[in-house]
C-alpha cells in the first residue's frame, strides 16, 4: 500500500500515543519481516499520558521493521520534553526493548551543555543516555559558579576503531 500526505494518530490500549506525519508512506505486508518505509521523511511525535508531546523525531528517511524496530536515517533530530536536542545521521528505536541507540556520531545540546560522541544508548524517553568516546562543553568559572562566558571544549572525538 502506498499513501501520500499522511497525518495519522496511533493508539495503544485505546490511548493516543503517537502521531505520524509524512509525505509518503509505503506499507509492505508481504515481506519478511513486514516493513513500513518513509523515503521522503517523517515527523513522529510521542505523547505522554496527559497528551503533551513527550518527544518528537524527524528524519530524512525512516523504516519500521515488523512494527517494532525503527531505523531513522539522514538528518535525524530528536527533541525530548526537557528541551534537549539530539542529532545524528542514524538512529534505531527498539520498541520491544524500549531503547534508542546509534553507533554513528551523535550531538546532544542542552541550554547549558553540549556533548558529542559515538555509541549512543538511551531509554525510550531520551532522558537517561550514554555516549562513548565523548567530549563536552560545560560552562564553568573560577568562583565555582556557572558563567555563560566561561567554557571549555575538548577536541572532537575520533571514530572508534573497528575490528
Short mmCIF file of C-alpha atoms in Angstrom, two decimals:
data_model
loop_
_atom_site.label_atom_id
_atom_site.label_comp_id
_atom_site.label_asym_id
_atom_site.label_seq_id
_atom_site.Cartn_x
_atom_site.Cartn_y
_atom_site.Cartn_z
CA UNK A 1 0.00 0.00 0.00
CA UNK A 2 1.24 3.49 -0.81
CA UNK A 3 -0.19 6.67 0.71
CA UNK A 4 0.66 10.36 0.31
CA UNK A 5 0.16 13.37 2.57
CA UNK A 6 -0.19 11.34 5.77
CA UNK A 7 -1.12 12.62 9.22
CA UNK A 8 -2.32 9.82 11.47
CA UNK A 9 -2.70 9.05 15.16
CA UNK A 10 -1.71 5.69 16.66
CA UNK A 11 -3.22 4.42 19.90
CA UNK A 12 -2.10 1.85 22.44
CA UNK A 13 -4.86 0.23 24.51
CA UNK A 14 -7.28 2.94 23.40
CA UNK A 15 -4.98 5.85 24.35
CA UNK A 16 -3.41 8.02 21.65
CA UNK A 17 0.37 7.64 21.92
CA UNK A 18 1.87 8.69 18.56
CA UNK A 19 1.28 10.99 15.63
CA UNK A 20 2.93 10.28 12.28
CA UNK A 21 3.22 12.96 9.62
CA UNK A 22 4.83 12.04 6.30
CA UNK A 23 4.74 12.99 2.66
CA UNK A 24 4.80 9.34 1.54
CA UNK A 25 4.17 6.09 3.46
CA UNK A 26 4.70 2.66 1.89
CA UNK A 27 3.49 -0.46 3.69
CA UNK A 28 4.92 -3.86 2.72
CA UNK A 29 2.89 -6.54 4.48
CA UNK A 30 4.09 -9.47 2.37
CA UNK A 31 7.82 -9.04 3.07
CA UNK A 32 9.52 -10.93 5.87
CA UNK A 33 9.53 -9.10 8.22
CA UNK A 34 6.79 -6.68 7.19
CA UNK A 35 8.02 -3.09 6.97
CA UNK A 36 6.92 0.49 6.54
CA UNK A 37 9.05 2.95 4.58
CA UNK A 38 9.05 6.74 4.70
CA UNK A 39 11.52 7.60 1.94
CA UNK A 40 10.59 11.30 1.81
CA UNK A 41 10.97 11.87 5.55
CA UNK A 42 8.90 11.58 8.70
CA UNK A 43 7.84 13.56 11.74
CA UNK A 44 6.93 11.29 14.64
CA UNK A 45 5.52 12.69 17.90
CA UNK A 46 5.14 10.63 21.08
CA UNK A 47 2.59 11.75 23.66
CA UNK A 48 2.64 11.22 27.42
CA UNK A 49 -0.46 10.19 29.41
CA UNK A 50 -1.70 13.82 29.50
CA UNK A 51 -1.29 14.23 25.72
CA UNK A 52 1.70 16.56 25.95
CA UNK A 53 4.49 15.84 23.48
CA UNK A 54 6.97 13.58 25.29
CA UNK A 55 9.42 13.81 22.38
CA UNK A 56 9.45 14.24 18.64
CA UNK A 57 11.75 12.88 15.98
CA UNK A 58 12.18 13.85 12.38
CA UNK A 59 14.43 12.29 9.78
CA UNK A 60 15.03 12.35 6.05
CA UNK A 61 14.20 8.64 5.69
CA UNK A 62 12.66 6.10 8.06
CA UNK A 63 11.96 2.38 8.05
CA UNK A 64 9.86 0.48 10.56
CA UNK A 65 10.57 -3.26 10.58
CA UNK A 66 7.80 -5.55 11.87
CA UNK A 67 6.20 -2.54 13.65
CA UNK A 68 8.88 -2.89 16.36
CA UNK A 69 12.26 -1.60 15.14
CA UNK A 70 12.54 1.91 13.70
CA UNK A 71 15.55 2.76 11.56
CA UNK A 72 15.95 6.52 11.09
CA UNK A 73 18.45 7.81 8.52
CA UNK A 74 19.66 11.10 7.12
CA UNK A 75 19.31 14.23 9.22
CA UNK A 76 17.83 12.74 12.40
CA UNK A 77 16.69 15.25 15.02
CA UNK A 78 15.04 14.40 18.32
CA UNK A 79 13.81 16.85 20.95
CA UNK A 80 12.71 15.48 24.32
CA UNK A 81 10.30 17.04 26.84
CA UNK A 82 13.22 18.66 28.71
CA UNK A 83 14.26 20.55 25.54
CA UNK A 84 17.41 18.52 24.89
CA UNK A 85 18.10 18.18 21.16
CA UNK A 86 19.82 15.06 19.78
CA UNK A 87 21.16 14.95 16.21
CA UNK A 88 22.75 12.14 14.22
CA UNK A 89 22.85 10.60 10.75
CA UNK A 90 21.35 7.33 12.02
CA UNK A 91 19.26 6.20 14.97
CA UNK A 92 17.48 2.97 15.86
CA UNK A 93 14.46 2.74 18.17
CA UNK A 94 13.71 -0.75 19.51
CA UNK A 95 10.13 -0.62 20.78
CA UNK A 96 10.39 -4.11 22.34
CA UNK A 97 13.41 -3.17 24.49
CA UNK A 98 12.25 0.46 24.96
CA UNK A 99 15.69 1.67 23.85
CA UNK A 100 17.20 4.04 21.29
CA UNK A 101 20.75 3.61 20.01
CA UNK A 102 23.25 4.58 17.35
CA UNK A 103 26.89 3.82 16.56
CA UNK A 104 27.17 6.94 14.40
CA UNK A 105 28.36 10.36 15.54
CA UNK A 106 25.78 11.99 17.87
CA UNK A 107 25.45 15.52 19.23
CA UNK A 108 23.40 16.41 22.28
CA UNK A 109 22.52 20.04 23.02
CA UNK A 110 21.10 21.36 26.27
CA UNK A 111 20.78 25.05 27.13
CA UNK A 112 23.93 24.87 29.27
CA UNK A 113 25.75 21.87 27.83
CA UNK A 114 26.99 20.40 24.55
CA UNK A 115 28.02 16.74 24.22
CA UNK A 116 29.16 14.73 21.22
CA UNK A 117 30.46 11.24 20.63
CA UNK A 118 29.76 7.75 19.32
CA UNK A 119 27.91 4.62 20.51
CA UNK A 120 24.82 6.38 21.84
CA UNK A 121 22.35 4.44 24.05
CA UNK A 122 19.20 5.85 25.64
CA UNK A 123 15.93 4.95 27.25
CA UNK A 124 12.81 5.46 25.14
CA UNK A 125 12.07 8.88 26.69
CA UNK A 126 15.57 10.16 25.79
CA UNK A 127 16.16 11.22 29.40
CA UNK A 128 18.82 8.66 30.50
CA UNK A 129 21.56 8.22 27.94
CA UNK A 130 25.22 7.41 27.48
CA UNK A 131 27.75 8.28 24.77
CA UNK A 132 31.16 6.62 24.29
CA UNK A 133 34.32 8.39 23.14
CA UNK A 134 32.65 11.68 24.04
CA UNK A 135 33.64 15.25 24.64
CA UNK A 136 31.61 18.04 26.17
CA UNK A 137 31.36 21.78 26.56
CA UNK A 138 30.18 22.84 30.00
CA UNK A 139 30.10 26.36 31.45
CA UNK A 140 32.40 26.97 34.43
CA UNK A 141 34.19 29.80 36.25
CA UNK A 142 36.99 30.13 38.81
CA UNK A 143 34.50 31.00 41.57
CA UNK A 144 32.73 27.65 41.17
CA UNK A 145 29.53 29.11 39.74
CA UNK A 146 28.49 28.79 36.11
CA UNK A 147 29.02 31.65 33.73
CA UNK A 148 27.91 31.77 30.14
CA UNK A 149 31.18 33.48 29.18
CA UNK A 150 33.47 30.73 30.56
CA UNK A 151 33.58 27.30 28.93
CA UNK A 152 35.89 24.55 27.83
CA UNK A 153 35.78 22.35 24.75
CA UNK A 154 37.91 19.27 24.22
CA UNK A 155 38.96 18.07 20.78
CA UNK A 156 36.28 16.35 18.77
CA UNK A 157 36.14 12.60 19.32
CA UNK A 158 37.58 10.28 16.75
CA UNK A 159 35.65 7.40 15.31
CA UNK A 160 36.22 4.24 17.39
CA UNK A 161 38.45 1.58 15.88
CA UNK A 162 36.51 -1.07 14.05
CA UNK A 163 37.64 -4.71 14.46
#
